[in-house]
Tab-separated table of N, CA and C and ligand atoms in Angstrom:
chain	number	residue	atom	x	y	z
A	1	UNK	N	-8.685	4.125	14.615
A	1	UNK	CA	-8.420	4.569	13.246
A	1	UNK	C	-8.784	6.056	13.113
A	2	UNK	N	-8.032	6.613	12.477
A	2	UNK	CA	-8.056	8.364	12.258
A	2	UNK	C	-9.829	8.358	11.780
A	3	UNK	N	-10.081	9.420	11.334
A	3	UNK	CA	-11.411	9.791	11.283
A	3	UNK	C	-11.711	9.887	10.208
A	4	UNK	N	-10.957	10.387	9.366
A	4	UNK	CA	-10.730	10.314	7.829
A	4	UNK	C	-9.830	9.157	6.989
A	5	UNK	N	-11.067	8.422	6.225
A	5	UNK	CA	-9.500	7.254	5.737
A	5	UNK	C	-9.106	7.452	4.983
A	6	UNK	N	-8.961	8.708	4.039
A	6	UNK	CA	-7.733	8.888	2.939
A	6	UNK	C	-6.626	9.560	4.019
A	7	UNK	N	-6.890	9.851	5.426
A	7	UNK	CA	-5.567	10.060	6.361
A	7	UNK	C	-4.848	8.552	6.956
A	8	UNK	N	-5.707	8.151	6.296
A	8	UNK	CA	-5.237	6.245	7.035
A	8	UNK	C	-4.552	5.349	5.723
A	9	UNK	N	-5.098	6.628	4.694
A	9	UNK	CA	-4.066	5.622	3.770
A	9	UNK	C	-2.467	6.271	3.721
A	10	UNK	N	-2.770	7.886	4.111
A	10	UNK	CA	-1.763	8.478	3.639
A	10	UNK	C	-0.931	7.879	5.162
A	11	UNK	N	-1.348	7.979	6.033
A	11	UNK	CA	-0.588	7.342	7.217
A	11	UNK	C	0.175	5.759	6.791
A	12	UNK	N	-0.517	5.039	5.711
A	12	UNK	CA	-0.079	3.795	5.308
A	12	UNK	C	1.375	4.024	4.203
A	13	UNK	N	0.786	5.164	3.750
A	13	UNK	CA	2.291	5.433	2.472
A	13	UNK	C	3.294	5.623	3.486
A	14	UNK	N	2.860	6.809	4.218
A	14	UNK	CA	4.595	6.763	5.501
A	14	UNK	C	5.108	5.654	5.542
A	15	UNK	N	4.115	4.914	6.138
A	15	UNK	CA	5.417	3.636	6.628
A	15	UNK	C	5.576	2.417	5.291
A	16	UNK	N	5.148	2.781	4.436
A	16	UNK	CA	5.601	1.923	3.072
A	16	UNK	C	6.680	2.390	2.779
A	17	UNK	N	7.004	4.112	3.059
A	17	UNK	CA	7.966	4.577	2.858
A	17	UNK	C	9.466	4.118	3.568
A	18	UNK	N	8.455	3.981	4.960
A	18	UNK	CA	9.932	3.723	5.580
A	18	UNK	C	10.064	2.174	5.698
A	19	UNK	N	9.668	0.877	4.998
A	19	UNK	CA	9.729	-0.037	4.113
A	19	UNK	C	10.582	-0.062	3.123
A	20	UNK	N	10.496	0.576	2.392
A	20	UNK	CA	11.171	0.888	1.265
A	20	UNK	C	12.664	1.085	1.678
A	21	UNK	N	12.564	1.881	2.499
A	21	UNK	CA	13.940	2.865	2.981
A	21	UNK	C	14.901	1.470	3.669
A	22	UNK	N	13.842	0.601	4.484
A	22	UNK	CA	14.614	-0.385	4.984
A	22	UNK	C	15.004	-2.038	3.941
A	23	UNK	N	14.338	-1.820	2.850
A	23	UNK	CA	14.093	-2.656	1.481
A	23	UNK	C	15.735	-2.191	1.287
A	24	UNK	N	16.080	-0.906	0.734
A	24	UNK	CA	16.940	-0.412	0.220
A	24	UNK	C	18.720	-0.473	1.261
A	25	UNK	N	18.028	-0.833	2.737
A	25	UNK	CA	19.469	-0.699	3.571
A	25	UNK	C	19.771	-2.723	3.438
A	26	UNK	N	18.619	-3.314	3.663
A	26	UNK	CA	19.261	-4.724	3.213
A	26	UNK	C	19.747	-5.057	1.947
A	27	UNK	N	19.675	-4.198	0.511
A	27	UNK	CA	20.040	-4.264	-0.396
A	27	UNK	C	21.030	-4.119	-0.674
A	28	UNK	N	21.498	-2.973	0.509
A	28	UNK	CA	22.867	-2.491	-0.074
A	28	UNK	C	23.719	-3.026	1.402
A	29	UNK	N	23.353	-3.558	2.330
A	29	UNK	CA	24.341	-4.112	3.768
A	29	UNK	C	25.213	-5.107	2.878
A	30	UNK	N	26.222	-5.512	3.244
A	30	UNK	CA	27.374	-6.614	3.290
A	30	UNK	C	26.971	-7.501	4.046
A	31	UNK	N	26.143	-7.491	5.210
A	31	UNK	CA	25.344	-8.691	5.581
A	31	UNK	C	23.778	-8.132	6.114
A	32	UNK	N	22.598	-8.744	5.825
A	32	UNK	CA	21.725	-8.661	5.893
A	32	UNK	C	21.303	-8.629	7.183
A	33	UNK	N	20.581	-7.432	7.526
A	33	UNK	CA	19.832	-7.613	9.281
A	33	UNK	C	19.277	-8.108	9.328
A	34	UNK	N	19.213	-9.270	9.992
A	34	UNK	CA	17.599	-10.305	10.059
A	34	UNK	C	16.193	-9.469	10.882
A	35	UNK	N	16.684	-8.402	12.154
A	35	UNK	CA	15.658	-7.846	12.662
A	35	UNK	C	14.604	-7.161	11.458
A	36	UNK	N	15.720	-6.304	10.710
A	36	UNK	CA	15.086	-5.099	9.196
A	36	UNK	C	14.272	-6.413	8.391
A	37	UNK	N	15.021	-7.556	8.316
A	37	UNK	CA	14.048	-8.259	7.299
A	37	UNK	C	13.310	-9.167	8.091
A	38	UNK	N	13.003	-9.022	8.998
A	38	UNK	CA	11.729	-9.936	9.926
A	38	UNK	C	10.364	-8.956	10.281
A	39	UNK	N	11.206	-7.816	10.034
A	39	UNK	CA	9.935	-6.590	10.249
A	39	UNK	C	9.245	-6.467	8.577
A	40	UNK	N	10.269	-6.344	7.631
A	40	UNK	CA	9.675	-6.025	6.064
A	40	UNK	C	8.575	-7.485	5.425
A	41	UNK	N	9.186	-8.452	5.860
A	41	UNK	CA	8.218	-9.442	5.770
A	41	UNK	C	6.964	-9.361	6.747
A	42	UNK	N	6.809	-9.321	7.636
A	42	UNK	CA	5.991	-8.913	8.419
A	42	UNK	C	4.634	-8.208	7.529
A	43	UNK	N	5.230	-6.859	7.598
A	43	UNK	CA	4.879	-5.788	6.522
A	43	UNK	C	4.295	-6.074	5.255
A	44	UNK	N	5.059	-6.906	4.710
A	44	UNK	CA	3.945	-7.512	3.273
A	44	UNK	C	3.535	-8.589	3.345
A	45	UNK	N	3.519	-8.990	4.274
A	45	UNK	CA	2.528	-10.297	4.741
A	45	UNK	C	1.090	-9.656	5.254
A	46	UNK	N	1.207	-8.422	5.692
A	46	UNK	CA	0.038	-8.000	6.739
A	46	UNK	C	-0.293	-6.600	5.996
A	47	UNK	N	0.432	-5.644	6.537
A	47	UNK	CA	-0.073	-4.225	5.668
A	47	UNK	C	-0.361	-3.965	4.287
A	48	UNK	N	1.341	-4.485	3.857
A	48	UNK	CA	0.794	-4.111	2.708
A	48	UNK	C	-0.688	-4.217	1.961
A	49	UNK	N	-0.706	-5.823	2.115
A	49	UNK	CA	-1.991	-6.459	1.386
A	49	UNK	C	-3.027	-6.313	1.924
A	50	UNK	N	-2.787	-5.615	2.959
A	50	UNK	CA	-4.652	-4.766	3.366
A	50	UNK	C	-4.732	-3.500	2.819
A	51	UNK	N	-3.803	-2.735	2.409
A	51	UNK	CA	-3.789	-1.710	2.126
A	51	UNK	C	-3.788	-1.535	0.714
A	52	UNK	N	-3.329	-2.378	-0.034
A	52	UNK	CA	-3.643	-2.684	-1.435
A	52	UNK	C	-5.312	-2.912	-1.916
A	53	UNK	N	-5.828	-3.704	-1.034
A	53	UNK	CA	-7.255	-4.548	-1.342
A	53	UNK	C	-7.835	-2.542	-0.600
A	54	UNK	N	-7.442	-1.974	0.109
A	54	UNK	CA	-8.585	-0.679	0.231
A	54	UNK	C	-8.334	0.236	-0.862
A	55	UNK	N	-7.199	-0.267	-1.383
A	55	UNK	CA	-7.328	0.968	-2.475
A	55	UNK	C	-7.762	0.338	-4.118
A	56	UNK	N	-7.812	-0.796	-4.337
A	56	UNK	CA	-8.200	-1.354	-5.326
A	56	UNK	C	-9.771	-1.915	-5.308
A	57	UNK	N	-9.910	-2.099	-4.360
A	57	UNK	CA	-11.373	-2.821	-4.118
A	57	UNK	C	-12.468	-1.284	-3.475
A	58	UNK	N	-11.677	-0.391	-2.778
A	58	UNK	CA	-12.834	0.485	-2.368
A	58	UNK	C	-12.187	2.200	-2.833
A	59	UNK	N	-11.274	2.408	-2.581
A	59	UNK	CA	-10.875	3.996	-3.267
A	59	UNK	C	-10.541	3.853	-4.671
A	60	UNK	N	-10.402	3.201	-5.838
A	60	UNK	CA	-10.337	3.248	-6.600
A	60	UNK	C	-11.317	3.336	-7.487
A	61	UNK	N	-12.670	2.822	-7.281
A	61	UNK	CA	-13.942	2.323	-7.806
A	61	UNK	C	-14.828	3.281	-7.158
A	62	UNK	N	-14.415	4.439	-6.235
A	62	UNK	CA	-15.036	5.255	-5.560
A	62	UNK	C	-14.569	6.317	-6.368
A	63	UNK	N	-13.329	6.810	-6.661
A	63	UNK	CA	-13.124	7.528	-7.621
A	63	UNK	C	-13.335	7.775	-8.723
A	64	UNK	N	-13.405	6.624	-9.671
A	64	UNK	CA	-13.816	6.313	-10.695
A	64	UNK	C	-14.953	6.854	-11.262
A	65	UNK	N	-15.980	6.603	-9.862
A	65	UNK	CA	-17.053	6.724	-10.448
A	65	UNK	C	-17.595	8.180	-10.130
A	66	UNK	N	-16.621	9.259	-9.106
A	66	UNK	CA	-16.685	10.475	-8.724
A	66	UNK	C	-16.415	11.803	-9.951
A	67	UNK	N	-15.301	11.305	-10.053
A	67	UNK	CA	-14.217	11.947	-11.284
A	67	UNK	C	-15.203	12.747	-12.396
A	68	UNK	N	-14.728	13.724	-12.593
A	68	UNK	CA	-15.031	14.204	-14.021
A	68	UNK	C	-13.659	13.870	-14.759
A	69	UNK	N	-14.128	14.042	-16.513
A	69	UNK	CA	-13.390	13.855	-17.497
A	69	UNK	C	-11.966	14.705	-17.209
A	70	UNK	N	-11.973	15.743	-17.086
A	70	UNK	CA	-10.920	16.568	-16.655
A	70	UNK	C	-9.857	16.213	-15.627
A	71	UNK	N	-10.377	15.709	-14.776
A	71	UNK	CA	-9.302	14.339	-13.772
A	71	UNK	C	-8.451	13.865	-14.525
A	72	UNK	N	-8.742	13.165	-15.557
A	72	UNK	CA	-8.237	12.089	-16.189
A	72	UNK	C	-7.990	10.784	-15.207
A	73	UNK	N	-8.861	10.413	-14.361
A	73	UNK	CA	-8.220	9.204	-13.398
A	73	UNK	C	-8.230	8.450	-13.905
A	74	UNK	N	-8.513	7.730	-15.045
A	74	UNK	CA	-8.572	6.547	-15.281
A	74	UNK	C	-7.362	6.280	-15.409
A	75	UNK	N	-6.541	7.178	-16.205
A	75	UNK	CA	-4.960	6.931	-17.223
A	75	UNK	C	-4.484	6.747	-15.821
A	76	UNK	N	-4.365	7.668	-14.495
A	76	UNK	CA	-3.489	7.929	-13.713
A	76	UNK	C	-3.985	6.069	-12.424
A	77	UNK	N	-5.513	5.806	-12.776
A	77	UNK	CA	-5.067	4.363	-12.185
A	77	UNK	C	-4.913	3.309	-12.632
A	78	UNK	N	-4.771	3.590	-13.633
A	78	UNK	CA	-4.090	2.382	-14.904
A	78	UNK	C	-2.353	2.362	-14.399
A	79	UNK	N	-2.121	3.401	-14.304
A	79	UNK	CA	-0.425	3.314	-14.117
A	79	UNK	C	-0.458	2.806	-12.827
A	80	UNK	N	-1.032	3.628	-11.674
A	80	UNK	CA	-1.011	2.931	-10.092
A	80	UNK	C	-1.336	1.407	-10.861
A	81	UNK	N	-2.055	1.216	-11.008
A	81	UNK	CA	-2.388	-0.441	-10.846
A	81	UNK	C	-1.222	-1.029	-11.401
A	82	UNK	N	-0.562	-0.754	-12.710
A	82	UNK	CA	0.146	-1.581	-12.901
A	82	UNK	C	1.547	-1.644	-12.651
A	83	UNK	N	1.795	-0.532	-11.534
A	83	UNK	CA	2.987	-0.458	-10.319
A	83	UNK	C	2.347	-1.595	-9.335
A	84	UNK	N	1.002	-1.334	-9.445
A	84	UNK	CA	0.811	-2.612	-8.115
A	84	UNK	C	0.366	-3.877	-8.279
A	85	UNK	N	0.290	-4.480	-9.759
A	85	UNK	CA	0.408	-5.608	-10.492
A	85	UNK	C	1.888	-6.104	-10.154
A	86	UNK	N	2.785	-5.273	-10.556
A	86	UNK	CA	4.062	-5.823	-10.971
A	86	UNK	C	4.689	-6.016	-8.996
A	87	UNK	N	4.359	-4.750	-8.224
A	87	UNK	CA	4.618	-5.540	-6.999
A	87	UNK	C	3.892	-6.788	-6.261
A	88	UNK	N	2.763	-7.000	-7.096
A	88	UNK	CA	2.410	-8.196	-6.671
A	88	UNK	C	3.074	-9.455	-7.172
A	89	UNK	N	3.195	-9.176	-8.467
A	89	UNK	CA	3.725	-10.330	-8.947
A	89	UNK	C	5.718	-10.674	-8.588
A	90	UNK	N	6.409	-9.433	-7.541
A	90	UNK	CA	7.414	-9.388	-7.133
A	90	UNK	C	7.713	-10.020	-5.945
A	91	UNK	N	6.183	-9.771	-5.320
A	91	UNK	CA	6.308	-10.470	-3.696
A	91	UNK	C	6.971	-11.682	-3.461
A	92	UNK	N	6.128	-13.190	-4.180
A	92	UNK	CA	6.968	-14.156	-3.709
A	92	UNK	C	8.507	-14.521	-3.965
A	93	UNK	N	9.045	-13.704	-4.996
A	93	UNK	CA	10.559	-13.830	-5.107
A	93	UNK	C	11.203	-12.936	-3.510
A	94	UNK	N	10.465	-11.486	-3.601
A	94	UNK	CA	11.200	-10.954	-2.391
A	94	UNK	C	10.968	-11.394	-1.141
A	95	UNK	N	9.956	-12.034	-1.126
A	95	UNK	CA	9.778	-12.994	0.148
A	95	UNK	C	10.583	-13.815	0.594
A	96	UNK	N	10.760	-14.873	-0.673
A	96	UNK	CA	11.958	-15.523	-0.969
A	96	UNK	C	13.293	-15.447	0.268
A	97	UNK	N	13.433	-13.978	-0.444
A	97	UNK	CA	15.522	-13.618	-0.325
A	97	UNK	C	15.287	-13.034	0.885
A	98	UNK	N	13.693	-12.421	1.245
A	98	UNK	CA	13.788	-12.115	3.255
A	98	UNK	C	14.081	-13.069	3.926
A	99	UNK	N	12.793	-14.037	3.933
A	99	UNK	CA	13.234	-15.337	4.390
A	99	UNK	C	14.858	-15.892	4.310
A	100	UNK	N	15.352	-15.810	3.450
A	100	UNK	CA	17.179	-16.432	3.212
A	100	UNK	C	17.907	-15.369	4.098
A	101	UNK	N	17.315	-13.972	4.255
A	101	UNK	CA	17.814	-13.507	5.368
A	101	UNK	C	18.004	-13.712	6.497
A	102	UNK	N	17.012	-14.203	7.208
A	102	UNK	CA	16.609	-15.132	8.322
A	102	UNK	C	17.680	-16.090	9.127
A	103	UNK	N	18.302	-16.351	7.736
A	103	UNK	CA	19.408	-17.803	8.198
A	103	UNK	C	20.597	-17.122	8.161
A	104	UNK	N	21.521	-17.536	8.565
A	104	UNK	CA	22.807	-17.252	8.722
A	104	UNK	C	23.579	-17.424	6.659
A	105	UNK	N	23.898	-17.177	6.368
A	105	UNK	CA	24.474	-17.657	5.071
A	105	UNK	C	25.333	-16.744	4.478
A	106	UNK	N	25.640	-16.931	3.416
A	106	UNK	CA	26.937	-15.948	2.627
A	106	UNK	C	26.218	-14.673	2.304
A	107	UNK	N	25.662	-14.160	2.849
A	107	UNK	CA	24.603	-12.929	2.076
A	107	UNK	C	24.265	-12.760	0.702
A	108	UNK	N	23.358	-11.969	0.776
A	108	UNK	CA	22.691	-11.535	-0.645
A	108	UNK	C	23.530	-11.694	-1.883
A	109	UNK	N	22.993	-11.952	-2.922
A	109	UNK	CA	23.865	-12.265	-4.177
A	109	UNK	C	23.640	-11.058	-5.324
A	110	UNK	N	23.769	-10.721	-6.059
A	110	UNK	CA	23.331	-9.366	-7.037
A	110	UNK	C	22.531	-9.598	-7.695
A	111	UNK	N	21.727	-10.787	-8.073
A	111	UNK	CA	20.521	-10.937	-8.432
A	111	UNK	C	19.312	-10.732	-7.038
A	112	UNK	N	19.659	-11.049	-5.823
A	112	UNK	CA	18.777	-10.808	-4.822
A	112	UNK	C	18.735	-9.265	-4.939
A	113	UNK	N	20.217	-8.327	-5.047
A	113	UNK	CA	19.943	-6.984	-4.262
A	113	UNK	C	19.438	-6.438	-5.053
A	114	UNK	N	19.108	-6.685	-6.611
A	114	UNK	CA	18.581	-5.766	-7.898
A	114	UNK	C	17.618	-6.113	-7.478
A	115	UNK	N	16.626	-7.122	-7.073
A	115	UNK	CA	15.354	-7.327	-6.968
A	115	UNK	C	14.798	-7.098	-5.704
A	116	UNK	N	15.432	-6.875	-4.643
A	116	UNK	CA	14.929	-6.013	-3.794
A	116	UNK	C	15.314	-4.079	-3.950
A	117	UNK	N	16.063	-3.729	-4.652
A	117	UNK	CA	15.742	-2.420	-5.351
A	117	UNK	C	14.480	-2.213	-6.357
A	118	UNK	N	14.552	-2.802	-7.520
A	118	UNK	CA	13.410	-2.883	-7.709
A	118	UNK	C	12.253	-2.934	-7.640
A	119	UNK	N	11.859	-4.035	-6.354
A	119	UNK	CA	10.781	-3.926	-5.606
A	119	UNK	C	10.251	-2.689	-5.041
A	120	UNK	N	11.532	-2.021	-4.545
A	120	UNK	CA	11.179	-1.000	-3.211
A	120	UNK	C	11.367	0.013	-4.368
A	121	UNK	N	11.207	0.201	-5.310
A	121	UNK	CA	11.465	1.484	-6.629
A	121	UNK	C	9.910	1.589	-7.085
A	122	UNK	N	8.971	-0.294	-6.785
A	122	UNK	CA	7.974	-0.150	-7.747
A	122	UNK	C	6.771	0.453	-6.707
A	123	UNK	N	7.519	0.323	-5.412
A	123	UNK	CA	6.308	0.537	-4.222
A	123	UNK	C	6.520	2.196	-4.246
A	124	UNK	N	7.403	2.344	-4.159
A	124	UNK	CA	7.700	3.695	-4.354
A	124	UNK	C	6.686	5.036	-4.744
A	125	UNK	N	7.230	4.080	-6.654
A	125	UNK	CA	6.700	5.002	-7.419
A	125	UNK	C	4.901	4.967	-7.276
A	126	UNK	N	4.497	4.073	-6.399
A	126	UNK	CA	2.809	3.993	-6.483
A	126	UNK	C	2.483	4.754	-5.242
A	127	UNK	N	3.420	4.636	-4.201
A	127	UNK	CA	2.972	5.841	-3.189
A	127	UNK	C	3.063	7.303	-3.933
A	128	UNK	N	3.854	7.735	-4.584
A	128	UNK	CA	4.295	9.067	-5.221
A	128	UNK	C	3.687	9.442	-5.523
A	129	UNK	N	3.169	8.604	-6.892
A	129	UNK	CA	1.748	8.913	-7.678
A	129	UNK	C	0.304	9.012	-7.024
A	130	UNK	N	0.221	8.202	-5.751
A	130	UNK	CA	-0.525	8.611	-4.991
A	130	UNK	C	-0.743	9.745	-4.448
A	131	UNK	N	0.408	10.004	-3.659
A	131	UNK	CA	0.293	10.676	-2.936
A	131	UNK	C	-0.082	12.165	-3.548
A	132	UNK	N	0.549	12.221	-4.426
A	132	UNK	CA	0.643	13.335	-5.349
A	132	UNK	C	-0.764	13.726	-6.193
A	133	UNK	N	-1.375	12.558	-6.601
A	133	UNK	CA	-2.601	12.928	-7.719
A	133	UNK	C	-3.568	12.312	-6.912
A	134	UNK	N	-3.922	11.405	-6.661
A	134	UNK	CA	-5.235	10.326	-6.388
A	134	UNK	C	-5.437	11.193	-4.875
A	135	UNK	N	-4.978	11.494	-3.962
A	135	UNK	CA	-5.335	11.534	-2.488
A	135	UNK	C	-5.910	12.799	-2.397
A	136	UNK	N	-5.005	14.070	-3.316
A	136	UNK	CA	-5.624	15.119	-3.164
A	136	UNK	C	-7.083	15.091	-4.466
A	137	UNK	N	-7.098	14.276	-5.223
A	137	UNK	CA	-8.362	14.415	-6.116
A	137	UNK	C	-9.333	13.884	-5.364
A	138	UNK	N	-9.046	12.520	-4.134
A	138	UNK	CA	-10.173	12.068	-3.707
A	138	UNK	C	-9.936	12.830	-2.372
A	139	UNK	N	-9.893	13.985	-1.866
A	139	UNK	CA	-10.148	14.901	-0.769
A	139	UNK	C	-10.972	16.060	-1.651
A	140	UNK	N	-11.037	16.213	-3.043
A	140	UNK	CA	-11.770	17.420	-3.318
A	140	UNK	C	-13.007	16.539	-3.974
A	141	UNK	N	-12.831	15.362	-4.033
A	141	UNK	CA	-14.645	14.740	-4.960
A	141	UNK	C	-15.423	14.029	-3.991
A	142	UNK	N	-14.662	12.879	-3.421
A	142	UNK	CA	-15.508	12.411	-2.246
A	142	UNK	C	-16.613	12.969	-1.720
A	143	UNK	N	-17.392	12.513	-1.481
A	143	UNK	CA	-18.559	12.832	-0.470
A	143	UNK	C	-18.484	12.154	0.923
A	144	UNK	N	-19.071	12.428	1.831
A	144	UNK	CA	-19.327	12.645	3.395
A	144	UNK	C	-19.673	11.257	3.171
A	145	UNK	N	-20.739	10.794	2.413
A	145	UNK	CA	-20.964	9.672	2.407
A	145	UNK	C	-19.878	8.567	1.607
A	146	UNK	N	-19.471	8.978	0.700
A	146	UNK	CA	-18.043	8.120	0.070
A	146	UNK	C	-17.346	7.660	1.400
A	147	UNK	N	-16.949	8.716	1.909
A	147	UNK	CA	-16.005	8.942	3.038
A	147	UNK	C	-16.259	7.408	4.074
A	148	UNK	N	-17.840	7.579	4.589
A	148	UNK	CA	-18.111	6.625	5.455
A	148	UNK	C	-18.279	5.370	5.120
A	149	UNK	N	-18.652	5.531	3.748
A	149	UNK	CA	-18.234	3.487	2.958
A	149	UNK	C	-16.869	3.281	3.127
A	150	UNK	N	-16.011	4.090	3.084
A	150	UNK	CA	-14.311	3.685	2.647
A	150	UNK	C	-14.048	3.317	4.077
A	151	UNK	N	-14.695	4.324	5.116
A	151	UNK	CA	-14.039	3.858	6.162
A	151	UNK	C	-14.562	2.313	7.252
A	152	UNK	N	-15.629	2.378	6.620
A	152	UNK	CA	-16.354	1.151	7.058
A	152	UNK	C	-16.217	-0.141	6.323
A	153	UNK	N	-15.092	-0.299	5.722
A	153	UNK	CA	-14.934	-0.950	4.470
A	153	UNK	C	-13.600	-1.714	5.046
A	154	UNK	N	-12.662	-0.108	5.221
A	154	UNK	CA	-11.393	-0.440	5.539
A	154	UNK	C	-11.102	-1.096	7.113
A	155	UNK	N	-11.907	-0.915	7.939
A	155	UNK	CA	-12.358	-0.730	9.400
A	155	UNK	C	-12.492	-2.564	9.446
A	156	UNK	N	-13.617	-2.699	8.667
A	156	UNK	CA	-13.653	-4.833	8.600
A	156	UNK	C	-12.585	-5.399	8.120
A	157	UNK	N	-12.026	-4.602	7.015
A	157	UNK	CA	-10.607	-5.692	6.549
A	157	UNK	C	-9.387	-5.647	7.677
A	158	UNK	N	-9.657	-4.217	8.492
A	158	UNK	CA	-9.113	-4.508	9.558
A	158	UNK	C	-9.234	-5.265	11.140
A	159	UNK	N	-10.258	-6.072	10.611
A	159	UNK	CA	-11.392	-6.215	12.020
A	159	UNK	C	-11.314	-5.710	13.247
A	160	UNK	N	-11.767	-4.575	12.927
A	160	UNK	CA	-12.204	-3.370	13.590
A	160	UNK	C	-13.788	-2.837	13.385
A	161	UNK	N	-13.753	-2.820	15.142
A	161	UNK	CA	-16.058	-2.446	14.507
A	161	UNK	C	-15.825	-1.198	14.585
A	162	UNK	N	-16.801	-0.801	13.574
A	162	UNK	CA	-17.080	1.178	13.416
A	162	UNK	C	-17.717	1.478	14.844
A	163	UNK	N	-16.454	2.657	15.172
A	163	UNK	CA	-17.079	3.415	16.357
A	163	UNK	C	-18.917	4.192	16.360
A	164	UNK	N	-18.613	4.615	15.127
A	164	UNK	CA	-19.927	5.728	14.776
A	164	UNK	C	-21.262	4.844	14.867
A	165	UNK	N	-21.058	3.662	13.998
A	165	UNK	CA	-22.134	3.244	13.863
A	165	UNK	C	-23.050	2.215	14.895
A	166	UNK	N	-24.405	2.204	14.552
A	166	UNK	CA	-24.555	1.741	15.966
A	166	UNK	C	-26.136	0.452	15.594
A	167	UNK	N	-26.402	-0.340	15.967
A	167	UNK	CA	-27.661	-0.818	15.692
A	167	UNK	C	-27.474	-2.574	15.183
A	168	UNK	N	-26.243	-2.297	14.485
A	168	UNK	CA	-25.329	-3.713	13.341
A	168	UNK	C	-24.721	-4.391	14.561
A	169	UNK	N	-24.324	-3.726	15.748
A	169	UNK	CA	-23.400	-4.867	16.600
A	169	UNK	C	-23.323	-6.111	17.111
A	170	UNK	N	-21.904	-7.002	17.038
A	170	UNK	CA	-22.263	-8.427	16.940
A	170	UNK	C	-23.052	-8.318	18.720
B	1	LIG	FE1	-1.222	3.208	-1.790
C-alpha cells in the first residue's frame, strides 16, 4: 500500500472511474459484455465497499473533527454521503441487471440501462466532489499522526499488517 492513504484513496477514485466508464459502455452496448460485467460486479462486491467503510468510518470523522469553520466540511459531507447513501441503496438493483448479464438473454431493457447510468452518474459525482474538495482539505489539516490511524485502519479492512509498525504482530 502507497505510503500515504489519501494516495490510496485517490488511487481508488481512478479505478471507480474507470468503473464507471465501463458501467456506462454496458449501458449503452446492444449486447452486454459479460467479461465488463463480471469485472464491475467484482468491483462492488469487493472495492467499492472497502473503500466506502474508509471514508465514512475513518476519513470522514477525521476531518470533521480537523476542519475549521471556514472549510465548511460538514455541508460538503453531507452531500458526499448522500451520493453514497443513494449508491448504496442502488447496488442491489445494479447487481441485479450485472448478474442478468452473465446469462445469455435478449439484453438490457431501458429501465436496466437508465439505472445503470444513474448509478455510474451517482459514483461519479462523489469521486468529483472528492476529489476536488475533501482530498485536498484533508492533505492540508491532517496530521502525521491522523495520517497513521487512516492508514492502519485502512491496512486491516484490507487484511494487510502495517509494515511500520512493530511489537502488535500476530
Ligand atoms: Fe471516495
Amino acid at each position: 500500500m502507497a505510503a500515504n492513504p489519501l494516495d490510496v484513496i485517490s488511487e481508488d477514485h481512478l479505478r471507480e472511474r474507470q468503473i464507471c466508464a465501463a458501467i456506462d459502455g454496458l449501458a449503452m452496448a446492444a449486447f452486454p459484455d459479460r467479461q465488463a460485467a463480471q469485472t464491475v460486479l467484482r468491483f462492488l462486491d469487493g472495492e467499492l465497499n472497502v473503500h466506502l467503510r474508509d471514508e465514512v468510518e475513518d476519513l470522514f470523522p477525521l476531518l470533521a473533527r480537523r476542519c475549521t469553520a471556514e472549510d465548511s466540511i460538514e455541508s460538503t459531507i453531507g452531500r458526499i454521503r448522500s451520493d453514497q447513501d443513494e449508491v448504496i441503496r442502488l447496488l442491489p438493483e445494479v447487481r441485479a441487471v450485472l448478474a442478468g448479464c452473465l446469462v445469455s438473454g435478449p439484453g438490457l431493457s431501458v429501465e436496466d440501462r437508465a439505472l445503470l447510468t444513474l448509478f455510474a452518474g451517482r459514483v461519479r459525482r462523489h469521486l468529483v466532489a472528492e476529489n476536488a474538495i475533501l482530498i485536498p482539505i484533508a492533505r492540508a489539516r491532517l496530521t502525521r499522526s491522523d495520517l497513521r490511524v487512516l492508514a492502519k485502519r485502512m491496512q486491516v479492512r484490507r487484511g494487510l499488517s502495517s509494515i511500520q509498525e512493530t511489537g502488535n504482530a500476530e
